[in-house]
mmCIF file of C-alpha atoms in Angstrom:
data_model
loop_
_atom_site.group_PDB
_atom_site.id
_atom_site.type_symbol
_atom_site.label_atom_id
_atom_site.label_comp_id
_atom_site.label_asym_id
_atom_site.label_seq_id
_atom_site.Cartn_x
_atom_site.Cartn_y
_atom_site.Cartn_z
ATOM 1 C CA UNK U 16 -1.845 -82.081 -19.092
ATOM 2 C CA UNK U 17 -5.182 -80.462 -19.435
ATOM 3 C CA UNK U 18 -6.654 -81.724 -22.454
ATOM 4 C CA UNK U 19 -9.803 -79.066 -22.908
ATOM 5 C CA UNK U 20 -8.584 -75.692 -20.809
ATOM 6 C CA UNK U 21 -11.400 -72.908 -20.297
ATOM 7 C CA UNK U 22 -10.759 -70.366 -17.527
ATOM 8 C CA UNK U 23 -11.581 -68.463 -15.642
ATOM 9 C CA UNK U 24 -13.872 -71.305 -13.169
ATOM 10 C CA UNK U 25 -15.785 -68.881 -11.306
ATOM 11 C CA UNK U 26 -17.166 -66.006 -12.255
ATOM 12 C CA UNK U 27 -19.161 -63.610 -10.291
ATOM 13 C CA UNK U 28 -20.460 -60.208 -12.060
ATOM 14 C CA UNK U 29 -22.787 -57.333 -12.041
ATOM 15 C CA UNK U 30 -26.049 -57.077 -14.713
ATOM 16 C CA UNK U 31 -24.635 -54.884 -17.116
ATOM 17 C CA UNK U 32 -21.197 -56.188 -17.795
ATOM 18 C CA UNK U 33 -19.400 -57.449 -20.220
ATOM 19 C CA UNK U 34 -16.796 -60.765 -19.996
ATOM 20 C CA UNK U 35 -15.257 -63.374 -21.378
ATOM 21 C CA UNK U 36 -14.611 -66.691 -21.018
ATOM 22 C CA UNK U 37 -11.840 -68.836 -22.816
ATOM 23 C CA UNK U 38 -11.214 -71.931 -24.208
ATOM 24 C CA UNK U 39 -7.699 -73.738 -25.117
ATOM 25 C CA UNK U 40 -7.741 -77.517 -26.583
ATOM 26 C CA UNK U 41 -4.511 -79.093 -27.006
ATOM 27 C CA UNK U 42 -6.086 -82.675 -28.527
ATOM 28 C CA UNK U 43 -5.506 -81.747 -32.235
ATOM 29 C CA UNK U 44 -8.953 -81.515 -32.696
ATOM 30 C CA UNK U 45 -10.768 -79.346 -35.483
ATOM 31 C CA UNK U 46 -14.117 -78.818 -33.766
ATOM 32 C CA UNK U 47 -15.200 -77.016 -30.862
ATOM 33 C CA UNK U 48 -18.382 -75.842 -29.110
ATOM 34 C CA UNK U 49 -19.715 -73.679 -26.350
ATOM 35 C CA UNK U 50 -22.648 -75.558 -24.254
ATOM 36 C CA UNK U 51 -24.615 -73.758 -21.835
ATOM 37 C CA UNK U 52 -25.856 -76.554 -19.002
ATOM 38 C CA UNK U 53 -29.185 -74.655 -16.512
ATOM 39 C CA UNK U 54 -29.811 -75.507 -12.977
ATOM 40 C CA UNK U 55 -31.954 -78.802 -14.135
ATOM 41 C CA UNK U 56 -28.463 -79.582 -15.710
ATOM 42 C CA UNK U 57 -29.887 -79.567 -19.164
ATOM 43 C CA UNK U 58 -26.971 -79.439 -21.563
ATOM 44 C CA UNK U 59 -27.886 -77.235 -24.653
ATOM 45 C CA UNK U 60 -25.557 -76.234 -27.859
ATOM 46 C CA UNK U 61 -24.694 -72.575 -28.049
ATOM 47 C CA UNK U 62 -22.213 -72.692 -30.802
ATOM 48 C CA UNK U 63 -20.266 -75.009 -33.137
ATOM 49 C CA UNK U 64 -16.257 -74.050 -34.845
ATOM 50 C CA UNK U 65 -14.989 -76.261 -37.205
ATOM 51 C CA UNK U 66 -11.670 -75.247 -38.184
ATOM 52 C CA UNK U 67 -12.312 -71.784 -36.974
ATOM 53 C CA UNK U 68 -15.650 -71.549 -39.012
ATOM 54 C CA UNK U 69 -18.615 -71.180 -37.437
ATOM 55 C CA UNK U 70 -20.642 -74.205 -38.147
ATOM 56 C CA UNK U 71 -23.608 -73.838 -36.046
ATOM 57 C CA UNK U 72 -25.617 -71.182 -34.204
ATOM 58 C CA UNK U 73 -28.477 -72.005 -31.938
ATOM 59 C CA UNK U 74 -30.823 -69.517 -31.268
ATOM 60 C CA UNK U 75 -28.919 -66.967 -28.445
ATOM 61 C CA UNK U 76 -28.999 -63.392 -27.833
ATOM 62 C CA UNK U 77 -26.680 -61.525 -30.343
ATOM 63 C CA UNK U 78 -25.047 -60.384 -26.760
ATOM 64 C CA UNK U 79 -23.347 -64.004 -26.638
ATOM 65 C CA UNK U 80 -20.674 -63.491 -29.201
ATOM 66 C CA UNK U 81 -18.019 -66.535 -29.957
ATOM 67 C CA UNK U 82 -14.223 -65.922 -31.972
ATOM 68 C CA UNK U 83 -11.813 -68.767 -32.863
ATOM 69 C CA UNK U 84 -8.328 -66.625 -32.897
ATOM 70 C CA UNK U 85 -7.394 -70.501 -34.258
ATOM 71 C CA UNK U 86 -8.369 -73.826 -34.430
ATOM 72 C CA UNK U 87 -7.160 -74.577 -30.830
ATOM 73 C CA UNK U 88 -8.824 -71.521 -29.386
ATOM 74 C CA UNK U 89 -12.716 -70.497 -29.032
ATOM 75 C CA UNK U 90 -13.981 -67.905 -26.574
ATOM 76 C CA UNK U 91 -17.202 -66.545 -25.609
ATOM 77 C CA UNK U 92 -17.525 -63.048 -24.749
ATOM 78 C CA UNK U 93 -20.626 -61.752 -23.558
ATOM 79 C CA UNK U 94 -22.133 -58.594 -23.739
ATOM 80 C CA UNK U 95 -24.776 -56.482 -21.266
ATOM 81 C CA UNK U 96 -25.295 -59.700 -18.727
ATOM 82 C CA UNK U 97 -28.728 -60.151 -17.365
ATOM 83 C CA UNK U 98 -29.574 -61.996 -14.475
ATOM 84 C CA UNK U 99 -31.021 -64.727 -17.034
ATOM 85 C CA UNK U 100 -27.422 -65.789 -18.160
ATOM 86 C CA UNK U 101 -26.467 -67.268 -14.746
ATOM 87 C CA UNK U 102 -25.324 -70.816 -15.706
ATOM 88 C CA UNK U 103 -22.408 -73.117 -16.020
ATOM 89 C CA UNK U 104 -20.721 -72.891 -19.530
ATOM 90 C CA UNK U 105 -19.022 -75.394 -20.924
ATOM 91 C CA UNK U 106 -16.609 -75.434 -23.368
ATOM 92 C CA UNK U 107 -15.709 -79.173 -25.736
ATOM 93 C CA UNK U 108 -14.094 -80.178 -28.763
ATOM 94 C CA UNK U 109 -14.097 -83.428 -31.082
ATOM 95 C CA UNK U 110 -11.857 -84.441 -33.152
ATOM 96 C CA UNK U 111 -14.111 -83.751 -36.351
ATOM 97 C CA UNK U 112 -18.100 -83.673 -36.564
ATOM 98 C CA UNK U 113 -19.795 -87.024 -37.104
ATOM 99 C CA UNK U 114 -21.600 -89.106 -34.993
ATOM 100 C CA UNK U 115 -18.713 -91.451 -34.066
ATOM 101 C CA UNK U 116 -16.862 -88.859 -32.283
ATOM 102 C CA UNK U 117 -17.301 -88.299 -28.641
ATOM 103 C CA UNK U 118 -16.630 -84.746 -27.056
ATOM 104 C CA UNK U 119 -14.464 -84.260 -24.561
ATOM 105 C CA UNK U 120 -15.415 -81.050 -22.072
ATOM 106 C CA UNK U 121 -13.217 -78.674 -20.212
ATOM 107 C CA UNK U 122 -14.660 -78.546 -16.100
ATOM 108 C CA UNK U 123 -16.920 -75.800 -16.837
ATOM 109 C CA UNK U 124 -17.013 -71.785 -15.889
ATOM 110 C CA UNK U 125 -19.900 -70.678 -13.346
ATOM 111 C CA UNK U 126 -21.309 -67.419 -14.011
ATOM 112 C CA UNK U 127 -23.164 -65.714 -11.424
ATOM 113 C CA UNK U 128 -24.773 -62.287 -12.077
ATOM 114 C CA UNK U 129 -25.685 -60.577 -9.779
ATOM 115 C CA UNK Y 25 -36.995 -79.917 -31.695
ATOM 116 C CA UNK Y 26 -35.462 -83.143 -31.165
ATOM 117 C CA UNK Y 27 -35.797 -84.391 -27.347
ATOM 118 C CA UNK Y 28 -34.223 -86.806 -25.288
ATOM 119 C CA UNK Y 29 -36.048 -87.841 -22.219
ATOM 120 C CA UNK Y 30 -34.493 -90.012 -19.474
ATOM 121 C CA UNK Y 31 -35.714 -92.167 -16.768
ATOM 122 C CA UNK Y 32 -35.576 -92.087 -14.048
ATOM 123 C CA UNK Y 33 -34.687 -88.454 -12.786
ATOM 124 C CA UNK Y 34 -33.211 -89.546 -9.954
ATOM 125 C CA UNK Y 35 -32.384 -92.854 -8.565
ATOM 126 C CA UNK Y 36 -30.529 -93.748 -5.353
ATOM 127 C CA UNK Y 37 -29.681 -97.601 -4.343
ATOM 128 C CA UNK Y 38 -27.542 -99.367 -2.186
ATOM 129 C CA UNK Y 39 -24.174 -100.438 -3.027
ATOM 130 C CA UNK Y 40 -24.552 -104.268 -5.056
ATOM 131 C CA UNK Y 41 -27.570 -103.258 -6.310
ATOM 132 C CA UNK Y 42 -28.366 -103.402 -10.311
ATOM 133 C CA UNK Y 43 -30.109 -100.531 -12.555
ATOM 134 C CA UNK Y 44 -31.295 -99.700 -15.499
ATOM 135 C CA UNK Y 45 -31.318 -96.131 -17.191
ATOM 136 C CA UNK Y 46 -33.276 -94.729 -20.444
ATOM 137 C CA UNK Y 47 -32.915 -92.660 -22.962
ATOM 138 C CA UNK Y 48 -36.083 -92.241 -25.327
ATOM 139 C CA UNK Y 49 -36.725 -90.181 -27.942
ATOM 140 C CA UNK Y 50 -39.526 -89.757 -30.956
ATOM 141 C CA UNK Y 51 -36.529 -88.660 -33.061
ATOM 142 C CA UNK Y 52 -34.313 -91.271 -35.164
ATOM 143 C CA UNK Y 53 -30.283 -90.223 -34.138
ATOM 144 C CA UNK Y 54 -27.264 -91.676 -35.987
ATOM 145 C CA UNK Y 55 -25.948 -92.235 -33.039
ATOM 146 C CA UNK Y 56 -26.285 -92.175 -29.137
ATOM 147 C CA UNK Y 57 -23.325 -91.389 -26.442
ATOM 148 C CA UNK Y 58 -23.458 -91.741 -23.253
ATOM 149 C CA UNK Y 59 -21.621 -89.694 -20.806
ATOM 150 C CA UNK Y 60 -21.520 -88.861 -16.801
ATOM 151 C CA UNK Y 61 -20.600 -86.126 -15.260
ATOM 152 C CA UNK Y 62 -19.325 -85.489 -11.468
ATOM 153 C CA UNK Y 63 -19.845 -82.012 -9.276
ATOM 154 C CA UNK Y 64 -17.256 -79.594 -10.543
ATOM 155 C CA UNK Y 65 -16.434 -81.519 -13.788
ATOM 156 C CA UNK Y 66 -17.441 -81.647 -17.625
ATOM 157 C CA UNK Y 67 -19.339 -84.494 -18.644
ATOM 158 C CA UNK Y 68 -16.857 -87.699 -19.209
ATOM 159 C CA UNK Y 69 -17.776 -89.818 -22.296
ATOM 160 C CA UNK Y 70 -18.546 -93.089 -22.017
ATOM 161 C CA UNK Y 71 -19.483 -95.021 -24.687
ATOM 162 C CA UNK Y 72 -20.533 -94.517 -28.614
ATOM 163 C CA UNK Y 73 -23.309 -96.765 -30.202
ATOM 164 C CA UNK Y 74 -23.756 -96.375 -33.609
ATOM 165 C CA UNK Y 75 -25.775 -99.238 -35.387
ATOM 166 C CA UNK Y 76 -29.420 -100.305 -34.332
ATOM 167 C CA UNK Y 77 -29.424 -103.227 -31.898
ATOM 168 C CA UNK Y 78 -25.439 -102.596 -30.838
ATOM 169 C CA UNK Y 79 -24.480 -103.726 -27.505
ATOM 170 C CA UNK Y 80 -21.228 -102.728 -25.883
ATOM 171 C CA UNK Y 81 -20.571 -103.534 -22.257
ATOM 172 C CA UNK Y 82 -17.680 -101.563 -20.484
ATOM 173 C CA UNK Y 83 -16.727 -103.594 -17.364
ATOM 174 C CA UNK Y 84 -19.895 -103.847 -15.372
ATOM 175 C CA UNK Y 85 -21.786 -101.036 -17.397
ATOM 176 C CA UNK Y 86 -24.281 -102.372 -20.701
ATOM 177 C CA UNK Y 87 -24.782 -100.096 -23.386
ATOM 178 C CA UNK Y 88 -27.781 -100.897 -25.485
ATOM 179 C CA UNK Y 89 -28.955 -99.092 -28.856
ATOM 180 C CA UNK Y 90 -32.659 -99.318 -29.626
ATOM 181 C CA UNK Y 91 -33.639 -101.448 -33.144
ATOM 182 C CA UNK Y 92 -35.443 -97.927 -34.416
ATOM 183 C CA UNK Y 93 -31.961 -95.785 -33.489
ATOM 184 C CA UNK Y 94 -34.588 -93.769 -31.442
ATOM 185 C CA UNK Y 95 -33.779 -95.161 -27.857
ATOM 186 C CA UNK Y 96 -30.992 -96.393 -25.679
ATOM 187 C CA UNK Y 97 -30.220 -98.156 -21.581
ATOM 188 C CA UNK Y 98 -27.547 -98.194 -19.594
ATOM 189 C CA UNK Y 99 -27.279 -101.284 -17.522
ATOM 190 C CA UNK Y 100 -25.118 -101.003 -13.933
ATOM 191 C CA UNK Y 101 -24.432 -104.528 -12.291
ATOM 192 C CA UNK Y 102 -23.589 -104.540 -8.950
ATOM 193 C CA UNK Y 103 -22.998 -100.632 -8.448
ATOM 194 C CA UNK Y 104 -20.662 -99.283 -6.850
ATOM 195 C CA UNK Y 105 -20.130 -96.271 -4.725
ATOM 196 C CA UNK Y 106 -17.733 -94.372 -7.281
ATOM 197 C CA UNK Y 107 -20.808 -94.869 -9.849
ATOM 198 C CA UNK Y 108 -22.333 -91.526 -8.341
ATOM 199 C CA UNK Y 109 -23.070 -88.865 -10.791
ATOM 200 C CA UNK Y 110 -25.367 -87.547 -13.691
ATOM 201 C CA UNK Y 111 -25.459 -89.837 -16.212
ATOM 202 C CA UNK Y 112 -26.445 -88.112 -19.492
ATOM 203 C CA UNK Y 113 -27.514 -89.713 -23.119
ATOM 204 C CA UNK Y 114 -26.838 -87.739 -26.292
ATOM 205 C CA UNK Y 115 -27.612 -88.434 -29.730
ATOM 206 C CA UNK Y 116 -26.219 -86.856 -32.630
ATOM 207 C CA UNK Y 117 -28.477 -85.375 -35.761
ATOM 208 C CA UNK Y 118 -26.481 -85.995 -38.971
ATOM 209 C CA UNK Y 119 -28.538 -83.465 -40.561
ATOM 210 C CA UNK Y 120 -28.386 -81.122 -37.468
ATOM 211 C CA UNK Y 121 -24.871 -81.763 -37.510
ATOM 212 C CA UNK Y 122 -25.062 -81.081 -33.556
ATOM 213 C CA UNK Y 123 -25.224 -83.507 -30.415
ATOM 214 C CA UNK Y 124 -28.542 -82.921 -28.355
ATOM 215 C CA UNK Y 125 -28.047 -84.086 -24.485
ATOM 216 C CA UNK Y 126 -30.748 -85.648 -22.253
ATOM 217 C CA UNK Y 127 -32.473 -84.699 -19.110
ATOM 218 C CA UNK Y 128 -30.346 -86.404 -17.024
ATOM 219 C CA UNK Y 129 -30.706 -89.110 -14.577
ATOM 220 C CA UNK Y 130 -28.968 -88.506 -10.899
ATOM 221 C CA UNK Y 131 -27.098 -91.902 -9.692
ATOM 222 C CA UNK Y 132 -26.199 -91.903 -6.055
ATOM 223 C CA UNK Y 133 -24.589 -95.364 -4.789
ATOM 224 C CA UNK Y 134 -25.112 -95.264 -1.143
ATOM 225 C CA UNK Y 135 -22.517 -97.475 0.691
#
């Protein structure tokens, strides 16, 4: 019973491409987020849903693009991939936003471009 | 920017040993989590500290909030082999309304 589902795990493309990734939670929560961990495995904040509305937005390329179908759903699609955007993406969720609730992560998509 | 610097990067110790790991920052945080992660995996969270000076101990791991709310440790007594991985701190910006991770320290429990 996966709590935090993103798929697919690996993900091996050509510059130039376009993709997606998705994201299922099935924890009831109202938040979710797209992280984007580097090969130092610094974790950084791409984007914040709450409740399907977009709550934060770091500073990304427009070509990173999220959409929360529903409150149980966010997906990143990408646009144009550059080498650059080789990293493991993570996608969480917490039950609401506040500093007493802990994330919980799905294992991660790699993306390799190639 | 606010940053989160651990200590140390990496650490590798025998099995029974103890260790310490920190979390500092210039930056006040309304609270600090601590979470590790293992090859393959999300990070898997561990603790929440929320008020200055809070101390919560999970079996043989110490949780420790700094006075200031700038700073935190993690304590590990008598570590164990299955206490491998990348332990990372986070601490959450009310105003930001985001969590901001750590650099990450590197555990490896050699048996």
């Amino acid at each position: 019973d996966t709590a935090v589902s993103q798929t697919p795990k690996y993900l091996v493309t050509q510059m130039g491409n376009d993709k997606s990734i998705k994201c299922e939670q099935n924890l009831g929560h109202d938040t979710m987020y797209w992280y984007k961990q580097d090969s130092k495995k610094f974790l950084k904040i791409m984007f914040s849903y709450n409740n399907k509305e977009l709550i934060i937005n770091e500073t990304v390329p427009n070509r990173f693009s999220p959409k929360s179908p529903d409150k149980a759903h966010l997906n990143l699609h990408i646009n144009s991939l550059e080498l650059g955007d080789s990293a493991v993406y993570f996608c969480a969720s917490s039950q609401r936003t506040g500093p007493r609730y802990g994330y919980t992560f799905g294992s991660g998509t790699r993306l390799t471009v190639v | 920017t606010q940053l989160l610097e651990q200590s140390p990067q990496f650490l590798s110790i025998q099995e029974g040993e103890n260790l310490t790991v920190y979390c500092n920052s210039s930056s006040v945080f309304s609270s600090l989590q601590w979470y590790r992660q293992e090859p393959g995996e999300g990070p898997v969270l561990l603790v929440t500290v929320v008020t200055g000076g809070e101390v919560k101990k999970l079996k043989r791991l110490t949780f420790q909030f700094g006075d200031a709310r700038k700073d935190s440790s993690l304590h590990i007594t008598a570590a164990q082999p299955g206490d491998t991985g990348l332990y990372l701190c986070a601490g959450y910006s009310g105003s930001a309304r985001q969590l901001t991770f750590g650099s990450g320290t590197q555990l490896t429990v050699l048996p």
